[in-house]
mmCIF file of C-alpha atoms in Angstrom:
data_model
loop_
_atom_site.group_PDB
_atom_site.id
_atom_site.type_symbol
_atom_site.label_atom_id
_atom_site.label_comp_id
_atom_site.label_asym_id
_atom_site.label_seq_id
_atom_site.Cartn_x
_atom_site.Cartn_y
_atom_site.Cartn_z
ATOM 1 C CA UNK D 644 -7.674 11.890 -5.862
ATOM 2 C CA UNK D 645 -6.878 10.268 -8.962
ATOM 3 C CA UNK D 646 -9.053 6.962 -9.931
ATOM 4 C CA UNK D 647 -7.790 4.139 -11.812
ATOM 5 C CA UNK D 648 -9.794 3.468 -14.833
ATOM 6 C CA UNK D 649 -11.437 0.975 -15.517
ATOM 7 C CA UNK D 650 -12.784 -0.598 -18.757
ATOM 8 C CA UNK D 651 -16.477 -1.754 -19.957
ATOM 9 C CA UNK D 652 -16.205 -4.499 -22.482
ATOM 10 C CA UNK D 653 -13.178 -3.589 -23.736
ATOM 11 C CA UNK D 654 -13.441 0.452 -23.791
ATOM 12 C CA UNK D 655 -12.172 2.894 -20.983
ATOM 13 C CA UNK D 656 -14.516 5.122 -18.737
ATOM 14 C CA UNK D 657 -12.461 8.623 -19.226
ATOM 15 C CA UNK D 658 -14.390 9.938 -16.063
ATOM 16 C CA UNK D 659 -15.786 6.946 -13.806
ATOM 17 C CA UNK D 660 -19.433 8.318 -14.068
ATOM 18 C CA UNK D 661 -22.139 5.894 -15.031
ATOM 19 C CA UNK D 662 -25.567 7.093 -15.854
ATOM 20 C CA UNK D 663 -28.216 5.748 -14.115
ATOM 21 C CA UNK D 664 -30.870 4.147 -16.060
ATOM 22 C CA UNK D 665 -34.285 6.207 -15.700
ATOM 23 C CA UNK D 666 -37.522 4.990 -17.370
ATOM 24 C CA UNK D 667 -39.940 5.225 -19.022
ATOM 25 C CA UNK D 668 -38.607 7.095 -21.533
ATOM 26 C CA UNK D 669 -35.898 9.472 -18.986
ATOM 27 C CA UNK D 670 -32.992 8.264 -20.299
ATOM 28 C CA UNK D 671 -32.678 7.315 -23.771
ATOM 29 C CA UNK D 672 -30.776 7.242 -26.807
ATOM 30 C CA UNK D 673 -30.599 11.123 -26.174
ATOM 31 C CA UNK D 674 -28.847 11.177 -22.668
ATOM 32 C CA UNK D 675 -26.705 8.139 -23.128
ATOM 33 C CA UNK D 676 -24.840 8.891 -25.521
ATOM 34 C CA UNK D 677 -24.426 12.481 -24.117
ATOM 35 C CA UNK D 678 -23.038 10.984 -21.476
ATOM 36 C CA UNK D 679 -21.010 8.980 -23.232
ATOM 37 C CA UNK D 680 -19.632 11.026 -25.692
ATOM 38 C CA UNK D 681 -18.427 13.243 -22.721
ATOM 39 C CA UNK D 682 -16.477 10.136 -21.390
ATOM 40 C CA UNK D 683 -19.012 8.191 -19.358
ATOM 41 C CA UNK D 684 -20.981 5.087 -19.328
ATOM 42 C CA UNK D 685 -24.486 6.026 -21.104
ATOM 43 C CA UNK D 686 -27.623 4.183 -20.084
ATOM 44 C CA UNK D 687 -30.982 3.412 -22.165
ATOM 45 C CA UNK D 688 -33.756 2.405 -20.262
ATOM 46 C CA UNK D 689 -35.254 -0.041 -21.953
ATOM 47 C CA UNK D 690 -38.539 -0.005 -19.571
ATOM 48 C CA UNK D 691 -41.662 0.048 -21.719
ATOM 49 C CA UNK D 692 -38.945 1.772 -24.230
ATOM 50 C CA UNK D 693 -41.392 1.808 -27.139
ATOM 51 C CA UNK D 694 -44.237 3.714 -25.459
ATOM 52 C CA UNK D 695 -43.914 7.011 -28.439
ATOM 53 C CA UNK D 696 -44.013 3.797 -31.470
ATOM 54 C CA UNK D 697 -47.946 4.099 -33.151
ATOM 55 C CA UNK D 698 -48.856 0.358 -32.293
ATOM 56 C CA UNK D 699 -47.223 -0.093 -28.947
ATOM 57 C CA UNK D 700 -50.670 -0.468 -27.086
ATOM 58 C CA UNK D 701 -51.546 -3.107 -29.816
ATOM 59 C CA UNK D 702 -48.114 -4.398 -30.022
ATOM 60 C CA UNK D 703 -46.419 -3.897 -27.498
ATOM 61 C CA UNK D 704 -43.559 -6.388 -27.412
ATOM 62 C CA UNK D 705 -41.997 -6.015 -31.224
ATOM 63 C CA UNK D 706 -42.829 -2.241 -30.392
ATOM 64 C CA UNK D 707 -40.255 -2.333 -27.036
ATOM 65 C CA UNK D 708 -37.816 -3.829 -29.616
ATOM 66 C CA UNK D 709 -38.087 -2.057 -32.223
ATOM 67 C CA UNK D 710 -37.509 1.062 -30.044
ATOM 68 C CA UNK D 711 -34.376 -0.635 -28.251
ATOM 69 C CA UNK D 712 -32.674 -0.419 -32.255
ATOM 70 C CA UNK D 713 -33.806 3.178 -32.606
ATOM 71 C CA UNK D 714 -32.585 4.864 -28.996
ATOM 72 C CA UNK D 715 -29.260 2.817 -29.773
ATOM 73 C CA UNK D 716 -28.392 4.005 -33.205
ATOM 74 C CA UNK D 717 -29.238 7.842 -31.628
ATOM 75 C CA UNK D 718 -26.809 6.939 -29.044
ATOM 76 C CA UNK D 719 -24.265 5.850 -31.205
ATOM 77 C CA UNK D 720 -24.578 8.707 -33.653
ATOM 78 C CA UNK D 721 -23.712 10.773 -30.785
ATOM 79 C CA UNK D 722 -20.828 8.700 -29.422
ATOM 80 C CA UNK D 723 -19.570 6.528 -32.243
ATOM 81 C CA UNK D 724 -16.950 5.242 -29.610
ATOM 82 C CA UNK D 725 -17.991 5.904 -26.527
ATOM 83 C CA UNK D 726 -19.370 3.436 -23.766
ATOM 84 C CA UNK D 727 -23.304 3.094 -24.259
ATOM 85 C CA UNK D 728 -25.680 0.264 -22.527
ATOM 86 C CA UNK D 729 -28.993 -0.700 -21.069
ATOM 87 C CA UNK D 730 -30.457 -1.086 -17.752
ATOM 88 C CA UNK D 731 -33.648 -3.734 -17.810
ATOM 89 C CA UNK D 732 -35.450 -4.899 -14.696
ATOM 90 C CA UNK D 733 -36.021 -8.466 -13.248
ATOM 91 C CA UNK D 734 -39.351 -7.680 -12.826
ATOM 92 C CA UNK D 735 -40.234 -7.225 -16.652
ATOM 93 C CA UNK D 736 -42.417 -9.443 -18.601
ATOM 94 C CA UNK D 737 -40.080 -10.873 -21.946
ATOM 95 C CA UNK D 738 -36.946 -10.713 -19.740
ATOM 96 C CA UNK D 739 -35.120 -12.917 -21.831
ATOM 97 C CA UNK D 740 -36.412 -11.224 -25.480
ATOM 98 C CA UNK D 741 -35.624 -7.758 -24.321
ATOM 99 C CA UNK D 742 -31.908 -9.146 -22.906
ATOM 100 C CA UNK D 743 -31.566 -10.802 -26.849
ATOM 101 C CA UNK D 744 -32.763 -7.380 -28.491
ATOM 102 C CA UNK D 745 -30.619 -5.421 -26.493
ATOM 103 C CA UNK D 746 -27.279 -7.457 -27.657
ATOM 104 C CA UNK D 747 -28.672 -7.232 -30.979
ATOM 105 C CA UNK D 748 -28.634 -3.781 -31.244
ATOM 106 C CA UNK D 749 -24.528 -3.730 -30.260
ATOM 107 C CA UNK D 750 -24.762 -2.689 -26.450
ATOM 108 C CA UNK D 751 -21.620 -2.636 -24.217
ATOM 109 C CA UNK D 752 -23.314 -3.843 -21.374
ATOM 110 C CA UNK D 753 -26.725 -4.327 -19.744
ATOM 111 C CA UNK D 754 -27.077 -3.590 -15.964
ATOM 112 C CA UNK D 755 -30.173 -5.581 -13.953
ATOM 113 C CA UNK D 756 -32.214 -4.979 -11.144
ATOM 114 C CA UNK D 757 -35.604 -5.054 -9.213
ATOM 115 C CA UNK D 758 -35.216 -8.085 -8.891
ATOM 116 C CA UNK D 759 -31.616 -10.175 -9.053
ATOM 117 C CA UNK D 760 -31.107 -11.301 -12.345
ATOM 118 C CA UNK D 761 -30.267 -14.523 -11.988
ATOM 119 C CA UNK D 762 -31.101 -15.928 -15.543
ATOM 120 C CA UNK D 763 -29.221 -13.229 -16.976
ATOM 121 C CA UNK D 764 -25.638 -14.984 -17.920
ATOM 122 C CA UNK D 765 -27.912 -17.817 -19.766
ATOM 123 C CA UNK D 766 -29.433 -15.192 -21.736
ATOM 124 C CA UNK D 767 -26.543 -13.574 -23.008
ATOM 125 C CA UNK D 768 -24.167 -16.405 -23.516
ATOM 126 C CA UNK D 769 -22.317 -16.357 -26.774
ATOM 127 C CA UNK D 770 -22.336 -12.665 -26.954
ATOM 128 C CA UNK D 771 -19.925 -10.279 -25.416
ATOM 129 C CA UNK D 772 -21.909 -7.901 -23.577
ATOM 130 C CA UNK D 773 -20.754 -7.049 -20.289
ATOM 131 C CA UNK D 774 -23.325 -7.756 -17.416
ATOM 132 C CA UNK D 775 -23.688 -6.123 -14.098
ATOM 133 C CA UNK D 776 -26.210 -6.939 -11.347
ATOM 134 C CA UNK D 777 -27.737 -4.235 -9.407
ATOM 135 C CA UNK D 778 -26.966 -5.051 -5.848
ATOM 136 C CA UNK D 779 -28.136 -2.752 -2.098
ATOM 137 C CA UNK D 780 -26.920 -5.486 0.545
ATOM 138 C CA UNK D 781 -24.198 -7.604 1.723
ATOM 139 C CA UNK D 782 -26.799 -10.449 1.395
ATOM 140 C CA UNK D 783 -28.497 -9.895 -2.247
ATOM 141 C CA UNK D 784 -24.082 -9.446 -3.653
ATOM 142 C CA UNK D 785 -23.616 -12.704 -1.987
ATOM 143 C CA UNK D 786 -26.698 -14.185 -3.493
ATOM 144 C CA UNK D 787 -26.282 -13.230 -7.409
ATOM 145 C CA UNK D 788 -22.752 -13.799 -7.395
ATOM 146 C CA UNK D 789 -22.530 -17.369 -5.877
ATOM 147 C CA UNK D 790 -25.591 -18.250 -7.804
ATOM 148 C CA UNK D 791 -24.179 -17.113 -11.125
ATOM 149 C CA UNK D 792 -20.893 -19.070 -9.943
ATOM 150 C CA UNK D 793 -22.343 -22.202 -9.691
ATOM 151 C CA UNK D 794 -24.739 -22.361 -12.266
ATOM 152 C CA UNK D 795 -22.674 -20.762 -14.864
ATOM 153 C CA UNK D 796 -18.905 -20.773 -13.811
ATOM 154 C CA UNK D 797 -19.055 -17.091 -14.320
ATOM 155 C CA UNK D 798 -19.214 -13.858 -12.189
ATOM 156 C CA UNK D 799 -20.355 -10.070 -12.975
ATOM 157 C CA UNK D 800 -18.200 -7.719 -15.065
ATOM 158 C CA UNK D 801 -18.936 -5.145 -12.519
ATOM 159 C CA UNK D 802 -21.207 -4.745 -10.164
ATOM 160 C CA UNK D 803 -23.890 -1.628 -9.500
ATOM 161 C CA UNK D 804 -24.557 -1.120 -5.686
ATOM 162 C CA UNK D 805 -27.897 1.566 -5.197
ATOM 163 C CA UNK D 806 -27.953 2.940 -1.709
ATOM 164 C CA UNK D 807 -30.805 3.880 0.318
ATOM 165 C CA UNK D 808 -31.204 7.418 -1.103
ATOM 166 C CA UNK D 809 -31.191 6.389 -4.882
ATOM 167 C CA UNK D 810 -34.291 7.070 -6.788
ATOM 168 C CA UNK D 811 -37.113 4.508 -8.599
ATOM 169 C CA UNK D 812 -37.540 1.299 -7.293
ATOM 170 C CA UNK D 813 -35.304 0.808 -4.087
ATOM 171 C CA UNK D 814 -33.584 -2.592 -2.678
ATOM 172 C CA UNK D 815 -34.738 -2.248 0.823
ATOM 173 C CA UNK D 816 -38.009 -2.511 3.254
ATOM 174 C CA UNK D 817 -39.124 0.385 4.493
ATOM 175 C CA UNK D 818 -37.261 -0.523 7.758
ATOM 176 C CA UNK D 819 -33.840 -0.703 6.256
ATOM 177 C CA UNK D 820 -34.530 2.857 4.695
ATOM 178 C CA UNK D 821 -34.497 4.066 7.795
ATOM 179 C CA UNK D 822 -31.989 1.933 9.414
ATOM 180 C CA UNK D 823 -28.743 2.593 6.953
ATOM 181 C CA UNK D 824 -27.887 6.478 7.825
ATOM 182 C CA UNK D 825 -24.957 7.437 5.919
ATOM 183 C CA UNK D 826 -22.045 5.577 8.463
ATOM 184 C CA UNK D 827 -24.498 2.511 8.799
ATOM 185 C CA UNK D 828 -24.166 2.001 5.047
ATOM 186 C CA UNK D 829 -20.744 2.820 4.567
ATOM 187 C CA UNK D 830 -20.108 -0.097 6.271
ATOM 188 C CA UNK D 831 -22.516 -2.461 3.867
ATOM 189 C CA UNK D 832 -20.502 -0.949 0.893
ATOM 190 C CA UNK D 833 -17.233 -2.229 2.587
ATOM 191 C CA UNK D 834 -18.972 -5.493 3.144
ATOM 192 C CA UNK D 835 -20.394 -5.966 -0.406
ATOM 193 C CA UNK D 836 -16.876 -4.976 -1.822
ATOM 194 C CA UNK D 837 -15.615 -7.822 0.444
ATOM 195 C CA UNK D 838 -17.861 -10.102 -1.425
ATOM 196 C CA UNK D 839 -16.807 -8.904 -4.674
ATOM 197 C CA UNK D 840 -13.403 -9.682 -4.142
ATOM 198 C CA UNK D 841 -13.566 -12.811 -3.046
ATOM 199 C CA UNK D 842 -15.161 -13.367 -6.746
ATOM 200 C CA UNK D 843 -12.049 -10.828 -8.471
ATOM 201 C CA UNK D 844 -9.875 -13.411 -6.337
ATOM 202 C CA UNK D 845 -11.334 -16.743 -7.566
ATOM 203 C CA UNK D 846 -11.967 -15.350 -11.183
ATOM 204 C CA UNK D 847 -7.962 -13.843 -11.191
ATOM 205 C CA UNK D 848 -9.920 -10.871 -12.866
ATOM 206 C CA UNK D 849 -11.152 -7.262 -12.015
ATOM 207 C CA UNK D 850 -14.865 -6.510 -11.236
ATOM 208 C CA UNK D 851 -15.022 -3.331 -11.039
ATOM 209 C CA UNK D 852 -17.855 -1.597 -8.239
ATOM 210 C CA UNK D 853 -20.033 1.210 -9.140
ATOM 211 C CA UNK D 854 -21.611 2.982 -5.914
ATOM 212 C CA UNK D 855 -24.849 4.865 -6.917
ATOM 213 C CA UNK D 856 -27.483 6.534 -4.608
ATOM 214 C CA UNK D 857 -28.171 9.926 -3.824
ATOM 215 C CA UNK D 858 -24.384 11.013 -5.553
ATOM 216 C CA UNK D 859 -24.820 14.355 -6.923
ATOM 217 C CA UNK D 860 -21.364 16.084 -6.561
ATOM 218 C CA UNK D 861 -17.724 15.318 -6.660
ATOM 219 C CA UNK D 862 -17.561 15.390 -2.895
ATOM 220 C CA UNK D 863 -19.797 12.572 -2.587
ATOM 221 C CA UNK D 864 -18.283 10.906 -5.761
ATOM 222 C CA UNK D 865 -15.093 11.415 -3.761
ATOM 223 C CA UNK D 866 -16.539 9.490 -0.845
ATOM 224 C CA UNK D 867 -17.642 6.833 -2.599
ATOM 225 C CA UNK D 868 -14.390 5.841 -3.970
ATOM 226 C CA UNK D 869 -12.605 6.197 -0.373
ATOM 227 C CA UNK D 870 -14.974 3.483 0.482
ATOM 228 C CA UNK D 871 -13.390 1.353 -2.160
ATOM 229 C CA UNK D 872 -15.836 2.593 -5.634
ATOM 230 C CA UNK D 873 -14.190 2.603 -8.840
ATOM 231 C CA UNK D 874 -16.732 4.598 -10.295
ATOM 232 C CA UNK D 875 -20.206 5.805 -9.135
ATOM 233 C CA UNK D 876 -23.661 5.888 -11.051
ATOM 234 C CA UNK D 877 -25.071 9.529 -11.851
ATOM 235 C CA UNK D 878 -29.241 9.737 -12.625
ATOM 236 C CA UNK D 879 -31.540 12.239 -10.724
ATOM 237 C CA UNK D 880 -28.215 15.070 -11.882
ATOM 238 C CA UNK D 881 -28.824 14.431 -15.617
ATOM 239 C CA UNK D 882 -32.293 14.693 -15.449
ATOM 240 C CA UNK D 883 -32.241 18.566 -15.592
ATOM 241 C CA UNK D 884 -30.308 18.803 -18.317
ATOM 242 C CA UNK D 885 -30.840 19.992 -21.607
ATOM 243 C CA UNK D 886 -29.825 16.779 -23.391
ATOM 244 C CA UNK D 887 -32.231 14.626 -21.034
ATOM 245 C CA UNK D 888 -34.953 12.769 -22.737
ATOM 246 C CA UNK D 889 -37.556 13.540 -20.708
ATOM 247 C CA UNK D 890 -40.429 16.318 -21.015
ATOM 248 C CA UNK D 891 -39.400 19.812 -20.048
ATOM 249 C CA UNK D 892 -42.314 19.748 -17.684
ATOM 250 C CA UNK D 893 -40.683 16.697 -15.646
ATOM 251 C CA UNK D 894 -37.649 18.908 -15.455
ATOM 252 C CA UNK D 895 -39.481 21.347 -14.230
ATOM 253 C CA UNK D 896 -40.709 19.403 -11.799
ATOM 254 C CA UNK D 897 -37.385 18.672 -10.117
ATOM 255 C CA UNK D 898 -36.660 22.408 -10.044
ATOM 256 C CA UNK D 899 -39.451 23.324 -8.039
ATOM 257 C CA UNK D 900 -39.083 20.619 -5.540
ATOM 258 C CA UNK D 901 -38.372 20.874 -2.084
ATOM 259 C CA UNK D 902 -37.034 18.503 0.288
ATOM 260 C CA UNK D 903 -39.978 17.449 1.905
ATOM 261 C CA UNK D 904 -41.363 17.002 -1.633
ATOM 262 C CA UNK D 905 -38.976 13.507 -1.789
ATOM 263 C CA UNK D 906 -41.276 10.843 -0.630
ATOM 264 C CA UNK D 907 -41.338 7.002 -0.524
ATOM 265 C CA UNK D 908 -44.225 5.570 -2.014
ATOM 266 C CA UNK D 909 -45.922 2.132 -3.200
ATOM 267 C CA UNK D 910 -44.864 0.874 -6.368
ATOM 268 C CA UNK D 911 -46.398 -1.923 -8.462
ATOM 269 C CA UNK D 912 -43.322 -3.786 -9.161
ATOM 270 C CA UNK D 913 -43.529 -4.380 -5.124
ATOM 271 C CA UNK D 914 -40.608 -2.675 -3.946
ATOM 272 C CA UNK D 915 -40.703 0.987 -1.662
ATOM 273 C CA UNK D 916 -39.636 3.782 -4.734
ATOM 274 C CA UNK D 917 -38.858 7.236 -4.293
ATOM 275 C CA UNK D 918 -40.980 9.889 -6.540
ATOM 276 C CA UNK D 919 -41.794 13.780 -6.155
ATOM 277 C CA UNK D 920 -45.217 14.894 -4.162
ATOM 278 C CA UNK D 921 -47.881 15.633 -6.701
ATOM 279 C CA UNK D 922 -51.801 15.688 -7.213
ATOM 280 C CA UNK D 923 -51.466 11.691 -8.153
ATOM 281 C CA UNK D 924 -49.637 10.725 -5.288
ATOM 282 C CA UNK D 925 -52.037 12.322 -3.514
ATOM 283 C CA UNK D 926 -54.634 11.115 -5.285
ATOM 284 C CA UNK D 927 -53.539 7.383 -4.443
ATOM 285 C CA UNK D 928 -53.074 7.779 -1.045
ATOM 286 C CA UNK D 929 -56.705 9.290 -0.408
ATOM 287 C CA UNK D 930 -58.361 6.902 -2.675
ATOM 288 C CA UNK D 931 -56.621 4.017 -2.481
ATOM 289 C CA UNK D 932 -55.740 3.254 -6.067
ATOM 290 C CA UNK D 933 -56.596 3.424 -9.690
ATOM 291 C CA UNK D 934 -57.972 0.760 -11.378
ATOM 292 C CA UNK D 935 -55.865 0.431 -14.600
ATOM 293 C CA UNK D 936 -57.553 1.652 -17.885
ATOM 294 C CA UNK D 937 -55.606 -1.246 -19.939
ATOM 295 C CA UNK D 938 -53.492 -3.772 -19.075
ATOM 296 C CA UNK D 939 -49.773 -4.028 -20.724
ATOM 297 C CA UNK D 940 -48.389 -7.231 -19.206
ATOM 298 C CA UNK D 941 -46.053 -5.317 -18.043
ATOM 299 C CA UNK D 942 -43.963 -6.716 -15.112
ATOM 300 C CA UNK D 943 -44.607 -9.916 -13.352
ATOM 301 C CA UNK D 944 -45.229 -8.923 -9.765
ATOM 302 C CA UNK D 945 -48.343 -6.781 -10.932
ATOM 303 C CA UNK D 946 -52.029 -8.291 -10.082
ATOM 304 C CA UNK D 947 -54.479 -5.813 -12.542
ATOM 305 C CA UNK D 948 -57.274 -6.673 -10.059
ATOM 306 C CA UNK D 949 -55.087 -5.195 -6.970
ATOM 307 C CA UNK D 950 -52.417 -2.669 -8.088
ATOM 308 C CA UNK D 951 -52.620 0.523 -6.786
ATOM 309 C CA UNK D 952 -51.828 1.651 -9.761
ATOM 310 C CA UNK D 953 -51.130 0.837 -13.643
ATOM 311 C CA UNK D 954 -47.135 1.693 -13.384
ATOM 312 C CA UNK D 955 -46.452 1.853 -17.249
ATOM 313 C CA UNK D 956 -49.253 5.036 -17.317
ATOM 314 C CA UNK D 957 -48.041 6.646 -14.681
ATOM 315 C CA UNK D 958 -44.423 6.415 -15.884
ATOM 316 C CA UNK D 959 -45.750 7.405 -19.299
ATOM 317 C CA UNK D 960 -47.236 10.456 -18.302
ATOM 318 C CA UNK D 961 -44.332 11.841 -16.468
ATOM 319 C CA UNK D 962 -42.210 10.998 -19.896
ATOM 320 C CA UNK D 963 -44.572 12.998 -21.475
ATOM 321 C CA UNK D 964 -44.819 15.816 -18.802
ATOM 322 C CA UNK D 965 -48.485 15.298 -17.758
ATOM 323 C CA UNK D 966 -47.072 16.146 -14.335
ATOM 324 C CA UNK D 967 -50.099 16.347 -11.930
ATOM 325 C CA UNK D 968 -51.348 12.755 -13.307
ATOM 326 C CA UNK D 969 -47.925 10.660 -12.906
ATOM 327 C CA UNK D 970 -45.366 8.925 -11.276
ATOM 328 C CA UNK D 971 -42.237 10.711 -10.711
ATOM 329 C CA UNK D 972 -39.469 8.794 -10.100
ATOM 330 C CA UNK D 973 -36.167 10.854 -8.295
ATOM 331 C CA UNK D 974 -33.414 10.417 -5.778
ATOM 332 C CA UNK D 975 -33.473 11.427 -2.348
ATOM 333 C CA UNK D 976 -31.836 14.354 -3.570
ATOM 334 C CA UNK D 977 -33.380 15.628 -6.600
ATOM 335 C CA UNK D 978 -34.487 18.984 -4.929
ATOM 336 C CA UNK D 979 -31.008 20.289 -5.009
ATOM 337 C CA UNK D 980 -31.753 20.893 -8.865
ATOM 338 C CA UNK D 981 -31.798 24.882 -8.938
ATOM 339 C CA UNK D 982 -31.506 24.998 -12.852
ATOM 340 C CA UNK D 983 -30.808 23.292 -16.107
ATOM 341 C CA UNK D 984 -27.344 22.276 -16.702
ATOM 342 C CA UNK D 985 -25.935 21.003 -20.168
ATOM 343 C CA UNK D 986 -24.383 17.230 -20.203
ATOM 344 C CA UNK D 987 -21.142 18.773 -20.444
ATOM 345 C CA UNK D 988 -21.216 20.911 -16.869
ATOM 346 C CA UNK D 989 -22.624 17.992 -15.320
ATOM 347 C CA UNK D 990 -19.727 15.275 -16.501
ATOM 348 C CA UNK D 991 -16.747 18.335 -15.805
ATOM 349 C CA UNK D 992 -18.026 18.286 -12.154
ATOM 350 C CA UNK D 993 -17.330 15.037 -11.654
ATOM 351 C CA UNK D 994 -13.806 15.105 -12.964
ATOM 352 C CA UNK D 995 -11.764 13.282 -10.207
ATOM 353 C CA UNK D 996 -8.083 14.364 -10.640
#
């Protein structure tokens, strides 16, 4: 099938692939613009983004924002012209200096989830950054976009809907994990699209829907776009490739996984994730938890006293491929990773002709 293209502030996705945002430290300045240099949408996590600067344990703040300048200039010395943003979650602590860095630093666009971002068109008005809420229901679309209607006369430049069987943090109760089999969320897609264009109608403008979750081949890429997707979101495929960020241990690590590695586990943030089997996992779910070593401020929803665990570590070790002793994040389909790919093979196999 052949896709209509669609543009991100102005620029035209050659192949409608957008990378996923990953953190800490998966995708950065090194993936997304890989990505978009091959004709995708690249995505920086900006999660904790300064974690390698010397003083971000003392500093932790200027040292996120200082690394949102760095991972953008490598992006854009890979893809002068290509199509390179930033995902940032709700949940974070300095929402709304993290937002203003990110625009700084010449983004195309900043997607937002765990959480629905509902402060997010105040924070970037004046600027031209495209914004796109991360959306999983019928209920949540209707939510952000009505709100961000009537507060700000505006609506989403596109909008990001994560199935059931994406990876991270996840938009659903346990329940609804198990409740939306393929067909059963098919039909929520066609309902949030319905949503959407009721905004596209009122707004006489295009907002274009990405469809991410569990997408790993053109066949499923295909699908998505049969249910009305103009492009879909790409992250636990780009993690085993060479040009990925992350650790060649937490490559690795997808590699050897098998399916009934994939597990749903307890996250911090307070939302169900999906993450690989490993010692830690284990480790939390005979003991408990582990009481964090040092508290970053990190994200909102987090009680120090309480968590099961300190969620910037754990992420930190996986970046830094300290396997047994982290969190690692993947989609429900991460074990089909057999080898490393380049960013190249990856994009070509999602060419939609």
């Amino acid at each position: 099938m052949r896709h209509k293209p669609i543009t991100i502030n102005g620029k035209t996705l050659e192949i409608p692939v957008v990378q996923g945002g990953m953190g800490i430290g998966i995708s950065l300045g090194g993936l997304a613009g890989a990505v978009a240099k091959e004709g995708g949408a690249g995505t920086i996590s900006v999660s904790q983004i300064g974690y390698l600067e010397p003083d971000f344990y003392t500093n932790t703040l200027e040292a996120n924002k200082r690394a949102i300048h760095k991972e953008m200039k490598k992006a854009r010395e890979i893809a002068p012209k290509g199509i390179i943003g930033c995902n940032i979650m709700v949940a974070m602590n300095h929402y709304e200096e993290n937002v203003k860095e990110i625009i700084a630093a010449g983004a195309d666009f900043i997607v937002s989830g765990a959480g629905l971002p509902v402060k997010l068109p105040a924070y970037t008005k004046g600027s031209d950054i495209a914004i796109a809420p991360i959306v999983s229901t019928e209920k949540s679309a209707n939510v952000i976009l009505k709100y961000w209607d009537k507060k700000y006369g505006r609506t989403a430049d596109f909008v990001v809907i994560e199935g059931p069987k994406a990876g991270g943090h996840l938009g659903f109760t346990k329940e609804q994990l198990e409740e939306y089999d393929g067909a059963a969320y098919d039909a929520e897609i066609r309902k949030i699209i319905a949503v959407i264009k009721r905004y596209e109608e009122k707004y006489a403008t295009e907002i274009p829907v990405v469809v991410g979750g569990g997408i790993s081949n053109r066949e499923e890429a295909v699908h998505a776009m049969e249910l009305g997707a103009d492009a879909v979101q790409v992250a636990s495929r780009f993690v085993t490739t060479k040009e990925c960020d992350a650790d060649e241990k937490y490559k690795q690590a997808y590699i050897d996984a098998g399916k009934e590695d994939i597990i749903i586990v307890k996250s911090p943030v307070g939302m169900p994730g999906r993450a690989i089997r490993n010692p830690f996992m284990e480790r939390i779910a005979t003991e408990g938890r582990i009481p964090p070593k040092q508290c970053l401020n990190c994200i909102h929803t987090c009680n120090p006293a309480e968590t099961p665990y300190c969620i910037t570590d754990a992420l930190i070790q996986a970046a830094k491929g300290n396997t047994d002793n982290a969190l690692l994040f993947c989609g429900a389909k991460a074990y089909e990773a057999k080898k490393m790919e380049t960013v190249k093979e990856v994009m070509d196999s999602f060419r939609i002709i």
